[in-house]
XYZ file of C-alpha atoms in Angstrom:
409
model
C 6.341 28.090 -29.165
C 9.851 26.737 -29.829
C 11.501 29.788 -28.263
C 9.261 29.426 -25.206
C 10.267 25.781 -24.802
C 13.931 26.737 -25.322
C 13.747 29.406 -22.612
C 12.233 26.966 -20.125
C 14.766 24.302 -21.136
C 17.602 26.793 -20.454
C 16.306 27.178 -16.911
C 16.238 23.390 -16.622
C 19.834 23.310 -17.895
C 20.949 25.653 -15.119
C 19.123 23.624 -12.472
C 20.589 20.349 -13.711
C 24.084 21.810 -13.748
C 23.991 23.185 -10.203
C 22.440 19.981 -8.838
C 25.112 17.588 -10.137
C 28.252 19.703 -10.643
C 28.900 19.838 -6.891
C 29.730 16.110 -6.966
C 32.791 16.812 -9.085
C 33.877 19.854 -7.067
C 33.842 18.458 -3.529
C 37.672 18.416 -3.241
C 37.872 22.093 -4.258
C 35.047 23.078 -1.914
C 36.528 21.182 1.037
C 39.979 22.740 0.510
C 38.637 26.281 0.122
C 36.257 26.112 3.098
C 38.598 24.032 5.282
C 36.223 21.108 5.841
C 36.540 17.410 5.096
C 35.324 15.984 1.813
C 32.637 14.007 3.685
C 31.430 17.223 5.350
C 31.409 18.986 1.994
C 29.177 16.165 0.773
C 26.449 17.596 2.985
C 26.026 20.282 0.323
C 24.466 17.584 -1.875
C 22.047 16.588 0.892
C 21.301 20.261 1.610
C 20.215 20.839 -1.974
C 18.004 17.727 -1.882
C 16.390 18.939 1.349
C 15.646 22.242 -0.327
C 13.971 20.434 -3.226
C 11.793 18.301 -0.944
C 10.702 21.309 1.131
C 10.322 23.749 -1.731
C 8.419 21.585 -4.211
C 5.090 21.681 -2.332
C 5.713 24.967 -0.482
C 6.506 27.208 -3.464
C 3.896 25.503 -5.611
C 1.200 26.253 -3.035
C 2.398 29.860 -2.770
C 2.187 30.272 -6.548
C -1.210 28.671 -7.162
C -2.746 32.076 -7.887
C 0.066 33.202 -10.215
C 0.009 32.894 -14.013
C 2.508 30.312 -15.248
C 4.974 32.805 -16.743
C 5.150 34.908 -13.593
C 5.645 31.799 -11.456
C 8.478 30.589 -13.699
C 10.236 33.973 -13.481
C 9.868 33.964 -9.687
C 11.314 30.468 -9.323
C 14.231 31.179 -11.632
C 14.941 34.383 -9.705
C 15.223 32.464 -6.426
C 17.450 29.920 -8.155
C 19.807 32.571 -9.556
C 19.994 34.361 -6.197
C 20.800 31.113 -4.373
C 23.678 30.324 -6.706
C 25.098 33.856 -6.503
C 24.925 33.868 -2.708
C 26.574 30.434 -2.602
C 29.441 31.789 -4.691
C 29.880 34.771 -2.350
C 29.388 32.984 0.995
C 32.481 33.233 3.240
C 32.154 29.999 5.249
C 30.730 26.480 5.016
C 27.597 27.004 7.110
C 26.474 29.885 4.904
C 27.161 27.904 1.730
C 25.080 25.019 3.106
C 22.191 27.373 3.884
C 22.320 28.920 0.427
C 22.401 25.455 -1.167
C 19.125 24.713 0.606
C 17.777 28.028 -0.756
C 18.955 27.122 -4.259
C 17.103 23.802 -4.114
C 13.786 25.317 -3.024
C 12.501 26.278 -6.518
C 13.751 23.106 -8.236
C 10.589 21.005 -8.106
C 8.216 23.966 -8.340
C 9.991 25.219 -11.480
C 9.789 21.865 -13.235
C 6.182 21.455 -12.148
C 5.163 24.840 -13.573
C 7.302 24.375 -16.705
C 5.806 20.933 -17.418
C 2.271 22.307 -17.151
C 3.143 25.358 -19.275
C 4.693 23.145 -21.951
C 1.573 20.958 -21.981
C -0.648 24.052 -22.324
C 1.374 25.210 -25.334
C 1.168 21.826 -27.061
C -0.897 20.885 -30.065
C -3.284 17.934 -29.640
C -1.415 14.676 -29.166
C 1.948 16.342 -28.427
C 1.720 17.165 -24.706
C 4.267 14.570 -23.609
C 6.731 15.565 -26.328
C 6.578 19.209 -25.279
C 7.234 18.221 -21.659
C 10.140 16.057 -22.802
C 11.699 18.995 -24.679
C 11.724 21.101 -21.529
C 13.361 18.214 -19.672
C 16.039 18.090 -22.370
C 17.662 21.029 -20.586
C 18.158 18.825 -17.537
C 19.619 15.968 -19.550
C 21.881 18.191 -21.682
C 23.218 19.641 -18.428
C 24.703 16.234 -17.685
C 26.400 16.133 -21.109
C 27.710 19.714 -21.271
C 26.989 21.675 -18.099
C 28.387 19.300 -15.485
C 31.682 18.495 -17.285
C 32.201 22.151 -18.242
C 31.304 23.356 -14.748
C 33.664 20.834 -13.189
C 36.507 21.938 -15.464
C 35.807 25.616 -14.750
C 35.752 24.983 -11.006
C 39.028 23.083 -11.141
C 40.711 25.884 -13.128
C 39.214 29.030 -11.564
C 37.706 27.781 -8.316
C 34.291 26.390 -7.443
C 32.888 29.888 -6.830
C 33.346 30.722 -10.518
C 31.152 27.774 -11.469
C 28.278 28.903 -9.256
C 28.657 32.475 -10.519
C 28.267 31.277 -14.118
C 25.232 29.167 -13.179
C 23.669 32.248 -11.549
C 24.192 34.116 -14.846
C 22.473 31.277 -16.727
C 19.515 31.691 -14.367
C 19.298 35.406 -15.165
C 19.385 34.725 -18.932
C 16.651 32.093 -18.515
C 14.523 34.625 -16.613
C 14.836 37.086 -19.499
C 14.016 34.397 -22.054
C 10.908 33.300 -20.157
C 9.741 36.894 -19.786
C 10.160 37.556 -23.524
C 9.194 34.238 -25.129
C 6.662 32.449 -22.920
C 3.165 33.791 -23.630
C 0.691 34.658 -20.922
C -0.686 31.351 -19.621
C -3.377 31.888 -17.005
C -3.982 29.258 -14.384
C -6.359 26.678 -15.899
C -10.004 27.447 -15.213
C -11.365 25.742 -12.129
C -8.008 24.981 -10.490
C -7.926 26.100 -6.843
C -5.522 25.632 -3.970
C -7.834 23.128 -2.299
C -7.910 21.162 -5.571
C -4.111 21.171 -5.771
C -3.873 19.923 -2.181
C -6.575 17.315 -2.708
C -4.739 16.053 -5.789
C -2.005 14.630 -3.596
C -4.590 12.446 -1.847
C -5.516 10.828 -5.157
C -4.737 7.116 -4.832
C -3.174 6.955 -8.291
C -0.979 9.990 -7.568
C 0.235 8.539 -4.247
C 1.103 5.224 -5.896
C 2.832 7.061 -8.740
C 5.011 9.041 -6.313
C 5.883 5.884 -4.366
C 6.787 4.233 -7.658
C 9.248 7.044 -8.380
C 10.844 6.806 -4.915
C 11.307 3.027 -4.990
C 11.850 2.562 -8.705
C 14.470 5.302 -9.083
C 16.294 4.738 -5.787
C 18.080 1.867 -7.499
C 19.470 4.232 -10.120
C 21.036 6.501 -7.508
C 22.364 3.555 -5.551
C 24.514 2.972 -8.638
C 25.080 6.506 -9.961
C 26.279 7.991 -6.668
C 29.225 5.576 -6.706
C 29.738 5.412 -10.473
C 33.248 6.938 -10.357
C 34.836 4.366 -8.008
C 32.874 1.602 -9.733
C 34.251 2.557 -13.135
C 37.790 2.833 -11.753
C 37.804 -0.337 -9.659
C 35.839 -2.722 -11.867
C 35.921 -1.359 -15.431
C 39.471 -0.004 -15.299
C 38.773 3.593 -16.362
C 41.145 6.437 -15.574
C 39.889 9.712 -14.030
C 39.648 11.263 -17.506
C 37.764 8.200 -18.684
C 35.287 8.507 -15.822
C 34.471 12.059 -16.958
C 33.627 10.692 -20.395
C 31.485 7.949 -18.871
C 29.466 10.544 -16.965
C 28.889 12.412 -20.220
C 27.623 9.140 -21.712
C 25.076 8.931 -18.916
C 23.865 12.385 -19.977
C 23.553 11.194 -23.574
C 21.438 8.303 -22.370
C 19.277 10.653 -20.287
C 18.635 12.806 -23.356
C 17.640 9.832 -25.501
C 15.475 8.467 -22.706
C 13.627 11.750 -22.274
C 12.761 11.875 -25.983
C 11.806 8.206 -26.039
C 9.658 8.513 -22.922
C 7.723 11.419 -24.406
C 6.852 9.459 -27.535
C 5.956 6.354 -25.548
C 3.655 8.283 -23.211
C 1.807 9.920 -26.122
C 1.174 6.523 -27.711
C 0.124 4.382 -24.725
C 0.555 5.854 -21.256
C -0.201 3.006 -18.851
C 1.679 0.309 -20.820
C 4.618 2.738 -21.056
C 4.751 2.946 -17.250
C 4.993 -0.832 -17.002
C 7.480 -1.139 -19.855
C 9.843 1.624 -18.722
C 10.044 0.346 -15.143
C 10.603 -3.214 -16.324
C 13.382 -2.058 -18.634
C 14.962 -0.137 -15.735
C 15.027 -3.278 -13.570
C 16.516 -5.301 -16.422
C 19.210 -2.708 -17.183
C 20.247 -2.535 -13.527
C 20.489 -6.314 -13.357
C 22.608 -6.535 -16.517
C 24.751 -3.609 -15.384
C 26.109 -5.678 -12.503
C 27.609 -8.070 -15.105
C 28.542 -5.498 -17.760
C 30.610 -3.339 -15.413
C 33.612 -5.687 -15.492
C 34.567 -4.680 -19.048
C 35.166 -1.059 -20.138
C 33.206 -1.357 -23.389
C 30.171 -3.108 -21.940
C 30.337 -0.820 -18.898
C 30.136 2.245 -21.168
C 27.159 0.753 -23.030
C 25.553 -0.079 -19.690
C 25.904 3.526 -18.504
C 24.155 4.800 -21.649
C 21.391 2.200 -21.252
C 20.962 3.186 -17.602
C 20.519 6.833 -18.586
C 17.961 5.907 -21.262
C 15.909 3.697 -18.956
C 16.028 6.200 -16.087
C 14.756 9.231 -17.956
C 12.286 7.321 -20.103
C 10.756 6.154 -16.817
C 10.827 9.616 -15.240
C 9.213 11.276 -18.269
C 6.468 8.661 -18.546
C 5.584 8.836 -14.852
C 5.659 12.658 -14.946
C 3.004 12.629 -17.681
C 1.064 9.890 -15.872
C 0.895 11.982 -12.684
C -0.239 15.072 -14.594
C -2.950 13.009 -16.285
C -4.238 11.471 -13.051
C -4.339 14.823 -11.235
C -5.948 17.060 -13.838
C -7.256 19.476 -11.193
C -3.916 19.562 -9.377
C -1.345 19.512 -12.184
C 1.292 21.860 -10.793
C 1.607 20.597 -7.223
C 1.519 16.986 -8.348
C 4.137 17.610 -11.016
C 6.374 19.408 -8.507
C 5.919 16.600 -5.989
C 7.298 14.239 -8.613
C 10.627 16.072 -8.361
C 10.517 15.932 -4.576
C 9.985 12.176 -4.865
C 12.886 11.969 -7.317
C 15.194 13.696 -4.821
C 14.012 11.408 -2.044
C 15.007 8.577 -4.359
C 18.383 10.295 -4.765
C 18.980 10.457 -1.005
C 17.632 6.964 -0.264
C 19.494 5.372 -3.164
C 22.794 6.971 -2.138
C 22.297 5.706 1.398
C 21.429 2.137 0.492
C 24.199 1.970 -2.110
C 26.727 3.113 0.480
C 25.326 0.641 2.997
C 25.788 -2.412 0.775
C 29.267 -1.292 -0.305
C 30.204 -0.603 3.320
C 29.000 -4.079 4.238
C 31.699 -5.489 1.979
C 29.401 -6.696 -0.804
C 31.355 -4.866 -3.507
C 30.558 -2.305 -6.187
C 28.203 -4.598 -8.123
C 25.874 -4.939 -5.134
C 24.159 -1.529 -5.579
C 23.046 -2.525 -9.092
C 21.567 -5.804 -7.842
C 19.780 -4.081 -4.964
C 18.648 -1.383 -7.394
C 17.184 -3.991 -9.747
C 15.192 -5.459 -6.859
C 13.892 -2.012 -5.934
C 12.874 -1.344 -9.542
C 10.938 -4.639 -9.484
C 9.083 -3.333 -6.418
C 8.315 -0.230 -8.491
C 6.863 -2.453 -11.219
C 4.686 -4.125 -8.597
C 3.382 -0.763 -7.394
C 2.610 0.273 -10.971
C 0.721 -2.974 -11.579
C -1.228 -2.466 -8.347
C -2.130 1.053 -9.456
C -3.302 -0.308 -12.809
C -5.435 -2.945 -11.114
C -7.071 -0.373 -8.832
C -7.702 1.905 -11.813
C -9.596 -0.699 -13.818
C -13.143 0.284 -14.774
C -15.558 -1.549 -12.554
C -18.535 -3.256 -14.231
C -21.870 -1.771 -13.167
C -23.731 -3.652 -10.498
C -26.386 -5.852 -12.038
C -29.984 -5.183 -11.061
C -31.886 -7.889 -9.123
C -33.205 -10.599 -11.363
C -36.828 -10.089 -12.451
C -38.893 -13.096 -13.497
C -39.615 -13.203 -17.191
C -42.987 -11.745 -18.102
C -45.511 -14.352 -19.230
C -46.029 -14.589 -22.950
C -49.783 -14.476 -22.529
C -51.916 -12.495 -20.087
C -53.411 -14.652 -17.361
C -57.081 -15.320 -17.543
C -59.263 -13.050 -15.426
C -61.767 -14.885 -13.241
C -65.340 -14.151 -14.134
C -67.104 -11.686 -11.960
C -63.913 -10.161 -10.590
C -64.934 -6.739 -11.852
C -61.715 -6.204 -13.721
C -61.929 -3.197 -15.958
C -65.215 -2.087 -14.378
C -65.752 1.223 -12.702
C -67.213 -0.440 -9.617
C-alpha cells in the first residue's frame, strides 16, 4: 500500500510543481516569447481555467473506468501537456497547452483521494488521503524552488520538460504499484452528477471558494509583501516560499488526523484558525522573524482546512465521491483566481500590502459562517410527535343494563 500511495503522491508532486513554478519563471517566459510579464501572467489563469473545466468533465468521462486506469489516463494528459508546453514555438500555443495541462488536475486528485481511501484500513481514510496530498505540499518545498532555479539556468522549457518526465515516472509507478480498484458498487454517472446537488456538498464547495480566497489574496503577492514590509532580499523570499511549503506539509498531516478524530468540529476549527492566522499575519509581516513564522502558520492553516473539507465532501457524497472530490479542486482554483483578483484590487486601491490579509480574514470568517450553516442544516431532526391521545381510564366504564353488550343479538 505504501508504494501505491507514493506513486500517487509523485503524480501530485508533478502537478503541484507545474502549477506554482510558473510564478517564478514569468520573466524568463516573457523574454523568450517576446510578451510582457503581465501577458505572461495569463499562463497562470490559463492553467486555472483548465482545472475548473477539466475537474467535472474528465471525472464524468472516467466514471466507468477503474481507479488505476483513470489515474494513468489523467497523468498521461498531464505529461503530454507539459511536454507540448516546453516545445511550443509561440505564446498562444503555450497558453493553449497550459489549459490542456490543467484539465486533469482536479480529476486526478479526485480519483487519487478515493483510491487512497479505498486502500485504507478502518479509521485511517483521512490519513491516507493526506499522504497523497503530501506530494502537492512537498512540491512547494522542493519542486518549485528547484524548478525555478533550473528555469533560470537552462531556460523555462527545461523545467517543463523535467516535469513531463516526472509525469511519465508517476504513470509507471501507478501502473505497477496501485492495485486494481474497481469503481465502488452502486456508483453511477447519474449518482455522481446528483452528488453535486447535495446541499452539504454545495455549501462545502462554497466554503472552499470563500474561505480559501483569502489565502490567495495574500500568497499571490507574497514576494513584494516580504520585500516591502518584512525587508527580505530576493534570495530570502525564495526561502520564505519554501517555508510556506513546510507549513502546507504539516497542515496536510494535521488535517488528516483531525478529520479522522472529529470531522465536523475539525471543519469549524480549521476555518477559524485560518481566519485568525490571516488577521495576525497583517501585524506579523512588519518583522522578518514574525513574518517567517506567519508564513509557516498560514501554510499549516490552509492545508489543514483543505484536507478536512476534502474528507468532509467525500463523506457527504458517498455515492458521488470522485466528481465531488474533483470539484473541490475546481473550487480551490476558483479561490485562487478570485483571491488574486481581490488582493490586487485592494493593493491597487492604495490600501497597502497588509490589506489583502485583513480582507482574507474577513472572507475566512464568511467561510466559518457557511460551515456553521451547513452544520445547522445537517442536524438530526426530532421525529414529529403523534397527536395527543387521552389517557385510558383506569377502570372500564359500567355497561348499562339491557344494552346487550357481549350478547349475540
